[in-house]
Coordinates of C-alpha atoms and ligand atoms in Angstrom, one line a residue:
X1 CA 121.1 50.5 86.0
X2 CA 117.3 50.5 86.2
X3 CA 118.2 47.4 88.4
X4 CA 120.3 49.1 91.1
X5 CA 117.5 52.1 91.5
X6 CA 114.9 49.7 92.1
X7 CA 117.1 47.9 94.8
X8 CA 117.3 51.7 95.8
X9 CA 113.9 52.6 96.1
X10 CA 113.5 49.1 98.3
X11 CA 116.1 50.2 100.2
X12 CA 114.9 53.2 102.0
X13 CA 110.8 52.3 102.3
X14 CA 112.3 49.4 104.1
X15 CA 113.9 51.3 106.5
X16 CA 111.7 53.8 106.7
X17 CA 108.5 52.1 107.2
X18 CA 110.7 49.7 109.7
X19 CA 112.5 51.7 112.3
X20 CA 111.9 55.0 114.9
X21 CA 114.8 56.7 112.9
X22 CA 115.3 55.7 109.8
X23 CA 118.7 54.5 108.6
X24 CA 121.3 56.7 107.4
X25 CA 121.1 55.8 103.3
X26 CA 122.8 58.4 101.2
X27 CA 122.6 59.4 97.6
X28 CA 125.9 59.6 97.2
X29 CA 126.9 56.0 98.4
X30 CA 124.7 54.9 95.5
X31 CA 126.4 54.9 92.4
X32 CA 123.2 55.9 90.2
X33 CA 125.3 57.8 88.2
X34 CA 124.5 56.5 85.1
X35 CA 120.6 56.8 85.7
X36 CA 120.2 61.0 86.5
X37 CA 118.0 63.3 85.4
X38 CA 118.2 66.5 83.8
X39 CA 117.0 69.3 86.3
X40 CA 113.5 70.5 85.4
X41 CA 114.1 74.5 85.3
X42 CA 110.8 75.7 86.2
X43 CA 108.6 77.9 83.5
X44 CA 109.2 81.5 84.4
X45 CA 106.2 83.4 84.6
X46 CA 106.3 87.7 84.2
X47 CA 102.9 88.3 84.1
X48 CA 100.6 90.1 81.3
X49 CA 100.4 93.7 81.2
X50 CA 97.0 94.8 82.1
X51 CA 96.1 98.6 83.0
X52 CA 100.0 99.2 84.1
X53 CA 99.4 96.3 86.1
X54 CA 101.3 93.0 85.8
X55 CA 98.9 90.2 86.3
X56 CA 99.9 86.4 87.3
X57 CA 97.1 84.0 86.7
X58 CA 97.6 81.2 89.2
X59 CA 95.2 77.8 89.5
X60 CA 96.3 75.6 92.9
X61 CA 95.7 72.0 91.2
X62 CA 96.0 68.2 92.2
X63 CA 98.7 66.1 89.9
X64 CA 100.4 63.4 89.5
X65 CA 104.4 63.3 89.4
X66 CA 106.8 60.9 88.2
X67 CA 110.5 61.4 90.6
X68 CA 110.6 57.6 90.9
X69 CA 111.1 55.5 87.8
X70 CA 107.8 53.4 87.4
X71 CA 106.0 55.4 90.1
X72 CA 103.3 57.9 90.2
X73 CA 103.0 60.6 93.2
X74 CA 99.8 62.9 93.7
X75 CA 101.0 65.6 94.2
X76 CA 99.9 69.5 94.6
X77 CA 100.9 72.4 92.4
X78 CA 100.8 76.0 91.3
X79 CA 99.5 75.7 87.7
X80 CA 101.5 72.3 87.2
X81 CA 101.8 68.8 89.0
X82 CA 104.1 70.2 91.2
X83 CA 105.5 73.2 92.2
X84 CA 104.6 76.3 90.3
X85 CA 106.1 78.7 88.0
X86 CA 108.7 81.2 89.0
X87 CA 107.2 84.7 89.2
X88 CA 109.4 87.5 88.1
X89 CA 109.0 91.2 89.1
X90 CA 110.2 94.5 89.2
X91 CA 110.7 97.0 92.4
X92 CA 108.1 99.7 92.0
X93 CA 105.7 98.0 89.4
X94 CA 102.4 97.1 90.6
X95 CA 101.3 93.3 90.6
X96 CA 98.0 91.5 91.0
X97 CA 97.0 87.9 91.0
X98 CA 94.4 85.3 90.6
X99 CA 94.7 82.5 92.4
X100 CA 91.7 80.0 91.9
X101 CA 91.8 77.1 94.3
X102 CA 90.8 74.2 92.5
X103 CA 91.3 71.9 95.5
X104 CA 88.3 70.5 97.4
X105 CA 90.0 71.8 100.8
X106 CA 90.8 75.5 101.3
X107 CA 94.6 76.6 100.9
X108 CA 96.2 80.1 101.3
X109 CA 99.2 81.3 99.5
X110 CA 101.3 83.6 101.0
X111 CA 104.4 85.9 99.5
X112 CA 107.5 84.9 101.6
X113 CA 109.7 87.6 102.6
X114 CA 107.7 90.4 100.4
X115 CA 106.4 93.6 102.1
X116 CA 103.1 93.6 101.0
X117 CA 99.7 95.3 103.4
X118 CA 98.6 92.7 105.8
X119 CA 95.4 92.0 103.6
X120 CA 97.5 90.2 100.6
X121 CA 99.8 88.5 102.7
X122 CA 98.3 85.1 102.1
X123 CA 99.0 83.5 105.2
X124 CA 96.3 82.1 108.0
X125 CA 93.7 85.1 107.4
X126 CA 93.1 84.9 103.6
X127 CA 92.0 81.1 103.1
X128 CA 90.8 80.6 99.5
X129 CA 87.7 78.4 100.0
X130 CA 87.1 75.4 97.2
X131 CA 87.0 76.8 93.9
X132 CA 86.9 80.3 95.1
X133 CA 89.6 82.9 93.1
X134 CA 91.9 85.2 95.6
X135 CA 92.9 88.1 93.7
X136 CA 95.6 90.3 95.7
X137 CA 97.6 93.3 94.4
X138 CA 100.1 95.1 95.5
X139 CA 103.2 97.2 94.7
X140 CA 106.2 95.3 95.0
X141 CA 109.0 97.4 97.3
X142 CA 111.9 94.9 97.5
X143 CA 115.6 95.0 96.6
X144 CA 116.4 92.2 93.8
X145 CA 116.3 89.1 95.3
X146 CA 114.8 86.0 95.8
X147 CA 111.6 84.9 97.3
X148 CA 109.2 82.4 97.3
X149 CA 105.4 81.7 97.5
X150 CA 103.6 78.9 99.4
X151 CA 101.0 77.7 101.4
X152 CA 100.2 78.9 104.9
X153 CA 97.2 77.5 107.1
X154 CA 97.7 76.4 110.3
X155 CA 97.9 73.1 110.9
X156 CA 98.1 72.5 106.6
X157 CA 100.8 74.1 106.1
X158 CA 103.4 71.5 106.5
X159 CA 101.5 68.9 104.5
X160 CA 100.7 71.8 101.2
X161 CA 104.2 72.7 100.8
X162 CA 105.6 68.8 101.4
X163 CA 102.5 68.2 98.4
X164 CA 104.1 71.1 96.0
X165 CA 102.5 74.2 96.8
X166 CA 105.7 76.4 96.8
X167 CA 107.2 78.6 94.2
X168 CA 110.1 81.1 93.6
X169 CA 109.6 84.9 93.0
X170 CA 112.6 86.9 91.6
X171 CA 112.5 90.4 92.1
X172 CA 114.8 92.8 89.5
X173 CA 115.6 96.1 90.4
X174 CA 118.0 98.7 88.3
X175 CA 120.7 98.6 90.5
X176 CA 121.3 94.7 90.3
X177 CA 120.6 94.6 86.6
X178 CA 123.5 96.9 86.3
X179 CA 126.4 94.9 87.9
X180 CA 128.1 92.3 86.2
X181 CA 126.4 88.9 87.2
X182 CA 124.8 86.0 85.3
X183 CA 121.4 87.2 84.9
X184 CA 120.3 84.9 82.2
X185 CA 117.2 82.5 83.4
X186 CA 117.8 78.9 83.1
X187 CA 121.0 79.5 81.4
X188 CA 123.6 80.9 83.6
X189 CA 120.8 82.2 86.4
X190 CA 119.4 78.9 88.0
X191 CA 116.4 78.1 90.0
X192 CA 117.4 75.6 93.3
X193 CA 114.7 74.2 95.3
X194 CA 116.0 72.4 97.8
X195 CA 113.5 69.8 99.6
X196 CA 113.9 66.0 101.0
X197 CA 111.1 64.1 100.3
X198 CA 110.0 60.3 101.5
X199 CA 107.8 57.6 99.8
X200 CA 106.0 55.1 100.3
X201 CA 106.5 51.7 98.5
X202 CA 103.6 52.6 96.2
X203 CA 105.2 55.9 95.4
X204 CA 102.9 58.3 97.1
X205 CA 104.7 60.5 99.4
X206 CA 105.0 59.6 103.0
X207 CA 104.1 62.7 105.4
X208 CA 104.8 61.9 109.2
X209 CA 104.4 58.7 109.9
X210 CA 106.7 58.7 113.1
X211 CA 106.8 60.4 116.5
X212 CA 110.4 62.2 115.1
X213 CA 108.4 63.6 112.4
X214 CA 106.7 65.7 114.1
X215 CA 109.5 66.1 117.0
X216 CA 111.8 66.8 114.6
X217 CA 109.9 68.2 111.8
X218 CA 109.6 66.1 108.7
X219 CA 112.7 64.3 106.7
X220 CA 112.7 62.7 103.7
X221 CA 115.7 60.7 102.3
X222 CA 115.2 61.7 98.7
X223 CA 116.4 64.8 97.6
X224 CA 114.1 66.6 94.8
X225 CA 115.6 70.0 93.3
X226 CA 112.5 71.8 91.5
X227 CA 110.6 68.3 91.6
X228 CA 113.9 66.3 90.5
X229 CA 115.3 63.0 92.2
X230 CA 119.0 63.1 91.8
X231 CA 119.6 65.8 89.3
X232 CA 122.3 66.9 87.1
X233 CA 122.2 70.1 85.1
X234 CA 124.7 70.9 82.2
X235 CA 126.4 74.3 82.9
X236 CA 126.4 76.5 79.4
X237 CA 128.9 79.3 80.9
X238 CA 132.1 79.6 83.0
X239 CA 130.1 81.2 85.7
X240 CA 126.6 80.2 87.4
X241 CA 124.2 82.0 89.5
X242 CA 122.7 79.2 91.5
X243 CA 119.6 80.7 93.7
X244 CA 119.1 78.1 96.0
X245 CA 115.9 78.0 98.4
X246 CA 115.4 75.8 101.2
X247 CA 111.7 74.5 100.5
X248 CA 112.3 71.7 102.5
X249 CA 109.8 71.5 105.3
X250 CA 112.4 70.9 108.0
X251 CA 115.9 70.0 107.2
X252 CA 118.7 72.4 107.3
X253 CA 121.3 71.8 104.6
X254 CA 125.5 72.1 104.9
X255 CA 125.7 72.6 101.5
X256 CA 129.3 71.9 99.5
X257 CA 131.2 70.7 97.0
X258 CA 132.2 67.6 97.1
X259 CA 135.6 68.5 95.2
X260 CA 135.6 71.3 98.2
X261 CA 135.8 74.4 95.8
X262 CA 134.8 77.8 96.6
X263 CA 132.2 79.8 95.4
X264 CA 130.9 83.1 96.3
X265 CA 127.8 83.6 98.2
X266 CA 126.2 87.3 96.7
X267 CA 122.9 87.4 98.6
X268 CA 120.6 86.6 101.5
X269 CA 117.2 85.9 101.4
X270 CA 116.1 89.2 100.7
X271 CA 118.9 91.4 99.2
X272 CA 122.7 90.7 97.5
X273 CA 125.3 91.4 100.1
X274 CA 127.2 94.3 99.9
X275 CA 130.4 92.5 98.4
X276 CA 130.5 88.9 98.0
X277 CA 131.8 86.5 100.0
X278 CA 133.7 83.4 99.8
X279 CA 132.9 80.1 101.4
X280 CA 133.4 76.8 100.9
X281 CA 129.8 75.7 103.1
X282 CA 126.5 77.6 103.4
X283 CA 124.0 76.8 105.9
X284 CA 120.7 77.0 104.8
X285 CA 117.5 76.7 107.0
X286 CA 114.2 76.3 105.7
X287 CA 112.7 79.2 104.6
X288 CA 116.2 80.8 103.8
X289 CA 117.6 81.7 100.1
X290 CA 121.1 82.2 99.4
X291 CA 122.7 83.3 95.8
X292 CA 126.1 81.9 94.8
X293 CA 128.1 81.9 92.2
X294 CA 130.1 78.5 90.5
X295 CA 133.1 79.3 88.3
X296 CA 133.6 76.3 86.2
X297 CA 136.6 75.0 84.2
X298 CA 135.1 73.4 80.4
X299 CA 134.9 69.3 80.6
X300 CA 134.5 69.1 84.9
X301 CA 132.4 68.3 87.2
X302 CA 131.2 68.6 90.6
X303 CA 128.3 67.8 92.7
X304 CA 126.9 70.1 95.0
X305 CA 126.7 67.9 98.6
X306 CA 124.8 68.5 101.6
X307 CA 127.2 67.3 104.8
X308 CA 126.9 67.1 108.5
X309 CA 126.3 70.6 109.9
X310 CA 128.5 70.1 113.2
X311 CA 128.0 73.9 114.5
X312 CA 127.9 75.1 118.0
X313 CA 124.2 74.4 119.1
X314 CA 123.1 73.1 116.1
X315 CA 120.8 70.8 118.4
X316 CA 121.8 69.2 121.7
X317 CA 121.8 65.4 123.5
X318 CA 119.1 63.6 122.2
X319 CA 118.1 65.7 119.7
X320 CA 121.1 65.9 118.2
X321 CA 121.2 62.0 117.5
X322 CA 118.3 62.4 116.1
X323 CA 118.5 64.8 113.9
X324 CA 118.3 64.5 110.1
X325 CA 120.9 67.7 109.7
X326 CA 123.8 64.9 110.3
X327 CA 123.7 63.3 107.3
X328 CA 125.9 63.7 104.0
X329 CA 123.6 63.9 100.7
X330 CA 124.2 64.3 97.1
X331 CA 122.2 67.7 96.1
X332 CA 122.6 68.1 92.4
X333 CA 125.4 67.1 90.3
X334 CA 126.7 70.1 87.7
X335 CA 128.5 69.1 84.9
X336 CA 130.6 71.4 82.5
X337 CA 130.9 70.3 78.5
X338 CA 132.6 73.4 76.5
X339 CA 131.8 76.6 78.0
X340 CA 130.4 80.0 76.9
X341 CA 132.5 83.0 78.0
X342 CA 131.4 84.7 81.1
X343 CA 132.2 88.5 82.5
X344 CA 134.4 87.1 85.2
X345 CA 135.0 90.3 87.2
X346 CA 133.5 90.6 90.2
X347 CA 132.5 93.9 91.5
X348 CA 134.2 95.3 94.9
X349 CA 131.0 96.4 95.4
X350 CA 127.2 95.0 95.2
X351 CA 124.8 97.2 96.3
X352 CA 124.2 99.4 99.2
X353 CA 122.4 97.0 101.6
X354 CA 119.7 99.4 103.9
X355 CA 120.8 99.2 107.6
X356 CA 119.3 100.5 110.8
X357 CA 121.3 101.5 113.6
X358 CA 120.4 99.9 116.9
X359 CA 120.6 103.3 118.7
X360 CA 117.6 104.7 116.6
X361 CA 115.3 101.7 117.6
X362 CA 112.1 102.8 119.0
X363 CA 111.4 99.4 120.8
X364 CA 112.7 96.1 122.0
X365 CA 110.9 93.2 121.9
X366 CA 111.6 89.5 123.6
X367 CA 110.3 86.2 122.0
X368 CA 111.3 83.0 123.3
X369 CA 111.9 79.4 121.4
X370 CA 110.5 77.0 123.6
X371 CA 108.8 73.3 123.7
X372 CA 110.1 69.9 122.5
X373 CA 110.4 66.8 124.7
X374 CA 106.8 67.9 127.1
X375 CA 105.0 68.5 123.8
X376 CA 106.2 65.4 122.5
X377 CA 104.6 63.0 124.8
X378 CA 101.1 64.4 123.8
X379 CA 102.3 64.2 120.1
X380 CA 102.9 60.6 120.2
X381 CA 99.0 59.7 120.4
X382 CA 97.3 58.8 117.0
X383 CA 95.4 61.2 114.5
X384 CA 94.5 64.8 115.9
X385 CA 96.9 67.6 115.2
X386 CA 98.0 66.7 112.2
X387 CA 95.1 67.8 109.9
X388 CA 93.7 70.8 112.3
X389 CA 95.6 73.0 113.9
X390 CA 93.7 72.1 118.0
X391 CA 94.2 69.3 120.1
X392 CA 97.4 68.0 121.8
X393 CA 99.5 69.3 119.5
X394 CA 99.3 72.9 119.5
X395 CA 101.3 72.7 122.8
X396 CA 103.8 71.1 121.5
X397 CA 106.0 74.0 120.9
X398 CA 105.5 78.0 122.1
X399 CA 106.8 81.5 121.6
X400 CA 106.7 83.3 124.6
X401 CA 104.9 80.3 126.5
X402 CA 102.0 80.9 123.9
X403 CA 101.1 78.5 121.3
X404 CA 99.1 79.8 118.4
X405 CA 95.7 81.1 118.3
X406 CA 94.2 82.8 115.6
X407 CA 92.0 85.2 117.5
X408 CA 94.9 86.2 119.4
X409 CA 97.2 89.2 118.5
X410 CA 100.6 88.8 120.0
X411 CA 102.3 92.5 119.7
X412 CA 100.9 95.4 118.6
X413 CA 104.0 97.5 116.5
X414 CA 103.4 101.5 115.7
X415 CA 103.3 102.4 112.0
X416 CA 107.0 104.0 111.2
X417 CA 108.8 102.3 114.0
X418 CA 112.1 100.9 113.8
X419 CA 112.8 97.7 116.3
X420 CA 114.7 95.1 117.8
X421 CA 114.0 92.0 118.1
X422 CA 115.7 90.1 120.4
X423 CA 114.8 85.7 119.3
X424 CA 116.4 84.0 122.4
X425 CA 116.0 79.5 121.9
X426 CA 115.6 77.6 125.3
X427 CA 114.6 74.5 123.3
X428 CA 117.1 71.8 122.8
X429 CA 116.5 72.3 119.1
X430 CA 117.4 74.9 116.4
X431 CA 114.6 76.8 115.1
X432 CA 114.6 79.1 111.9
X433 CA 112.8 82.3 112.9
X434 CA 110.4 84.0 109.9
X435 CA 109.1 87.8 110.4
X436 CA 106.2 88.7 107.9
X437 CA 106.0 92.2 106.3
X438 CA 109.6 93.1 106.6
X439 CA 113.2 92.5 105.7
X440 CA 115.8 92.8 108.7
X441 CA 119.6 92.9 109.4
X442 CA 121.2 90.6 112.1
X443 CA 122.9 92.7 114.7
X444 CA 124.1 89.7 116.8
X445 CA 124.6 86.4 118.1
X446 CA 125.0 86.0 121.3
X447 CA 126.6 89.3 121.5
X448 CA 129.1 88.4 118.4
X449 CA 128.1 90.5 115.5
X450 CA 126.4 88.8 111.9
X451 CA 129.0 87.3 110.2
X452 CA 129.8 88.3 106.6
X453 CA 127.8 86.2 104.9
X454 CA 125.0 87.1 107.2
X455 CA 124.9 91.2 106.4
X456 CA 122.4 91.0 103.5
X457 CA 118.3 91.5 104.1
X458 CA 117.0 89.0 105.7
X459 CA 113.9 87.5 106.5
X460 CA 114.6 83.7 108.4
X461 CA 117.4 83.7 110.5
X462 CA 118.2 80.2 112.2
X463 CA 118.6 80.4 116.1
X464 CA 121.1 77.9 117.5
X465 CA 120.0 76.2 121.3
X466 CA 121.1 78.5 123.9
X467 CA 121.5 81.6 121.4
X468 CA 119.8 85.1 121.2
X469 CA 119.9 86.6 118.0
X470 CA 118.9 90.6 117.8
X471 CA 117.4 91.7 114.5
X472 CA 116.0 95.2 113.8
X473 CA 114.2 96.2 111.1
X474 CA 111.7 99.2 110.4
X475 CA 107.8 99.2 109.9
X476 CA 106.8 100.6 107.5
X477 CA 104.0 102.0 104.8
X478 CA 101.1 99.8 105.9
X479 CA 98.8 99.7 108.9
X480 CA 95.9 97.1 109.5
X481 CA 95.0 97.1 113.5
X482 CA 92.7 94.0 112.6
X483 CA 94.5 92.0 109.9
X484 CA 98.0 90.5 111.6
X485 CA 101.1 89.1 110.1
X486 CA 102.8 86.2 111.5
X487 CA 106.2 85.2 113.1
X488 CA 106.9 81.8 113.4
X489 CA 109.3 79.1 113.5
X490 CA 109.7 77.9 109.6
X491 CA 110.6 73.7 110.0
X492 CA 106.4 73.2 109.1
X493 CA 106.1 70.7 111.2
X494 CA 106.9 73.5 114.4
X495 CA 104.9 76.1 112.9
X496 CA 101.8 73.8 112.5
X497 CA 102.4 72.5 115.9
X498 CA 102.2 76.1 117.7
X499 CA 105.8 78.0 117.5
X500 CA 104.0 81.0 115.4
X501 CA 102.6 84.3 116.9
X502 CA 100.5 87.2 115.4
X503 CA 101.8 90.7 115.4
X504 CA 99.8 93.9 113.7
X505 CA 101.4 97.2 112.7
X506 CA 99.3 100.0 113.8
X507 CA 99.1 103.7 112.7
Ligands
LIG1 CU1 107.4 81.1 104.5 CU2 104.9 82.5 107.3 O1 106.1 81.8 105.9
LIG2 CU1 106.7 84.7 105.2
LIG3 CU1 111.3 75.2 115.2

């Protein structure tokens, strides 16, 4: 076995290293069965209790991994080699960390899809110098769900999160800890994170080392879940709660079973869903969470698959045939021994999921995808763009027909305002759309309202070519006319290449 994975491993730094787009070579038409590795469940982390405060000590820290047999990866992470704890909180308690950058380059570290004051957001505005600490607090005010933490300065952030510097945050709040669902960490509540990761011969990660990288965003062909090559986790119970997050820097996941069961999705990035839904594929952008659960018989298996997403405007012509989404890949595979018992009813009803009604908006507001093939040509040439956000490439791809500029504020939004925001794509490419500060609903596509699986709080919603999606959302509790948040595109590789704009929220 140890034989076949090294022919592997030849395999695909052969044809990546080789060819413009790299050959199609799937996990699942490997048969490395006999050679996978337990999922690392990643240390949950709630914090000491300090002054009614619950305090997360974070260090940002270089390591070195071992996903390869026989290789060793440097790799970045939150307190660990890679990746970082999983933070859990409550709605309404207060939180504070310290975050000490022990890097020799500065890094930020920003709470995705939290409402937090524009001063503790973490993103482009509140770099943590070398071996500086960055102490935020806040009060968290989310519905349970799932979030996540990463890096976040322009031009870096594609190459810190692709080194480890992400995280998952779960949020508890009374109403979800009453219903019915597997809420046991690591046992019938799992951590996914989701990203696809290339190497080099040596076994140090590759990060874009072809024009479709940064065209495209970056694609690996190994899938890691929570730092994991080719994973299999032991189910304990009946029923699982998997919370999967794309962490993936660009690659938008079909995910499925490859026996083609059913599960039930319960949540959205930032809320459950009013009443669960079942589906036999999720889409998944990066950025995105979704919660699902897995009913299990005792002595099966499955594996959880990613597989060609083939929906409407999912990219067009050329970038279509180029695009990594097309690909079938083995995600994790689950495996049931003799099972615990599990509640198996599941409720009519979740939760109440906040809504605003499009009527009561006090604005409308227009941003437009744009860029691709133009901004290629410049991105071809050598060096630049990748390691600073300047030069050629931060024309590469535009909001509004702006590229990014820190000194720039976008939209100014009053305190207490309720509006829509209306995310058109004229680019020949999808693009998952991220709003700072808030949660919002979907109102439409195109004119066609959310789907089920879609009416949950969100925070990334992925624009198809050719659509306009409307969200609306409200703004509220903190004002900063100096400090902005960001909205940006959230395949890294767009994001450090211009497709983000500043917006403040103003009393
Ligand atoms: Cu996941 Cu601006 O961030
Ligand atoms: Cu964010
Ligand atoms: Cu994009």
């Amino acid at each position: 076995m140890a034989l076949s994975r090294r022919n592997f491993l030849k395999g695909i730094t052969a044809t990546s290293a080789g060819l413009a787009m790299p050959a199609i070579l799937t996990t699942s038409a490997l048969s490395y069965s006999s050679s996978l590795n337990a999922l690392k469940i990643p240390d949950i982390m709630t914090g000491a209790q300090q002054e009614g405060k619950r305090v997360f000590d974070l260090a940002i820290q270089q390591g070195t991994s071992h996903f390869l047999p026989q290789k060793k990866t440097a790799t970045l992470g939150y307190n660990n080699a890679y990746l970082g704890p999983v933070l859990r909180m409550r709605d309404g308690e207060q939180v504070s960390f310290h975050i000490k950058n022990n890097l020799r380059e500065s890094v930020s570290t920003h709470w995705h899809g939290m409402h937090v004051p524009a001063h503790a957001d973490g993103g482009p505005h509140q770099p943590i110098a070398p071996g500086k600490t960055w102490s935020p607090s806040f009060q968290v005010k989310q519905k349970s769900g799932t979030f996540w933490y990463h890096a976040h300065l322009p031009g870096k952030t594609g190459r810190h999160v692709y080194q480890g510097l992400a995280g998952m945050i779960i949020v508890d709040d009374d109403e979800s800890r009453s219903l019915p669902l597997p809420k046991e960490y690591g046992v019938d509540d799992i951590p996914l994170i989701v990203q696809d990761r290339r190497f080099h011969r040596n076994g140090e990660f590759q990060y874009i080392s072809m024009m479709p990288d940064r065209m495209m965003g970056m694609a690996g062909n190994v899938i890691l879940v929570n730092g994991t090559a080719h994973p299999q986790l032991t189910l304990k119970r009946q029923r699982t709660r998997l919370r999967l997050l794309n962490g993936s820097n660009a690659r938008i996941y079909n995910f499925g079973f490859d026996d083609n069961r059913s599960f039930y999705q319960i949540a959205t990035d930032g809320s459950l869903l009013a009443k669960a839904v079942r589906r036999k594929r999720l889409r998944l952008a990066p950025g995105e969470r979704a919660e699902i659960l897995v009913d299990f018989e005792p002595n099966s298996q499955a594996n959880l698959m990613t597989y060609p997403d083939r929906s409407a405007g999912s990219s067009m012509g050329m970038m279509r045939m180029m695009s990594r989404n097309n690909e079938t890949m083995q995600i994790i595979s689950l495996r049931a021994g003799s099972l615990g018992a599990s509640d198996m009813t599941l409720p009519k009803h979740l939760i109440e999921v906040p809504n605003w009604s499009p009527s009561n908006a006090d604005k409308i507001r227009r941003f437009d995808l744009q860029g691709g093939m133009m901004g290629m040509m410049g991105g071809m040439g050598r060096g630049s763009g990748m390691m600073g956000g300047g030069g050629m490439m931060s024309n590469m791809w535009r909001i509004n027909g702006k590229a990014m500029k820190l000194s720039r504020i976008d939209e100014r939004v009053a305190l207490n305002s309720i509006e829509i925001w209306e995310i058109s794509n004229s680019s020949m490419m999808v693009h998952p759309f991220h709003i700072h500060d808030i949660q919002f609903r979907i109102i439409d596509r195109n004119g066609r309202p959310a789907l089920a699986h879609e009416q949950g709080l969100k925070d990334t919603v992925l624009v198809n070519t050719g659509e306009t999606v409307r969200v609306i959302a409200e703004f509220k509790d903190y004002a900063n006319s100096k400090i902005p948040y960001m909205y940006h595109c959230h395949n890294l590789e767009h994001e450090d290449g211009g497709m983000m704009g500043q917006f403040t929220v103003e009393a």
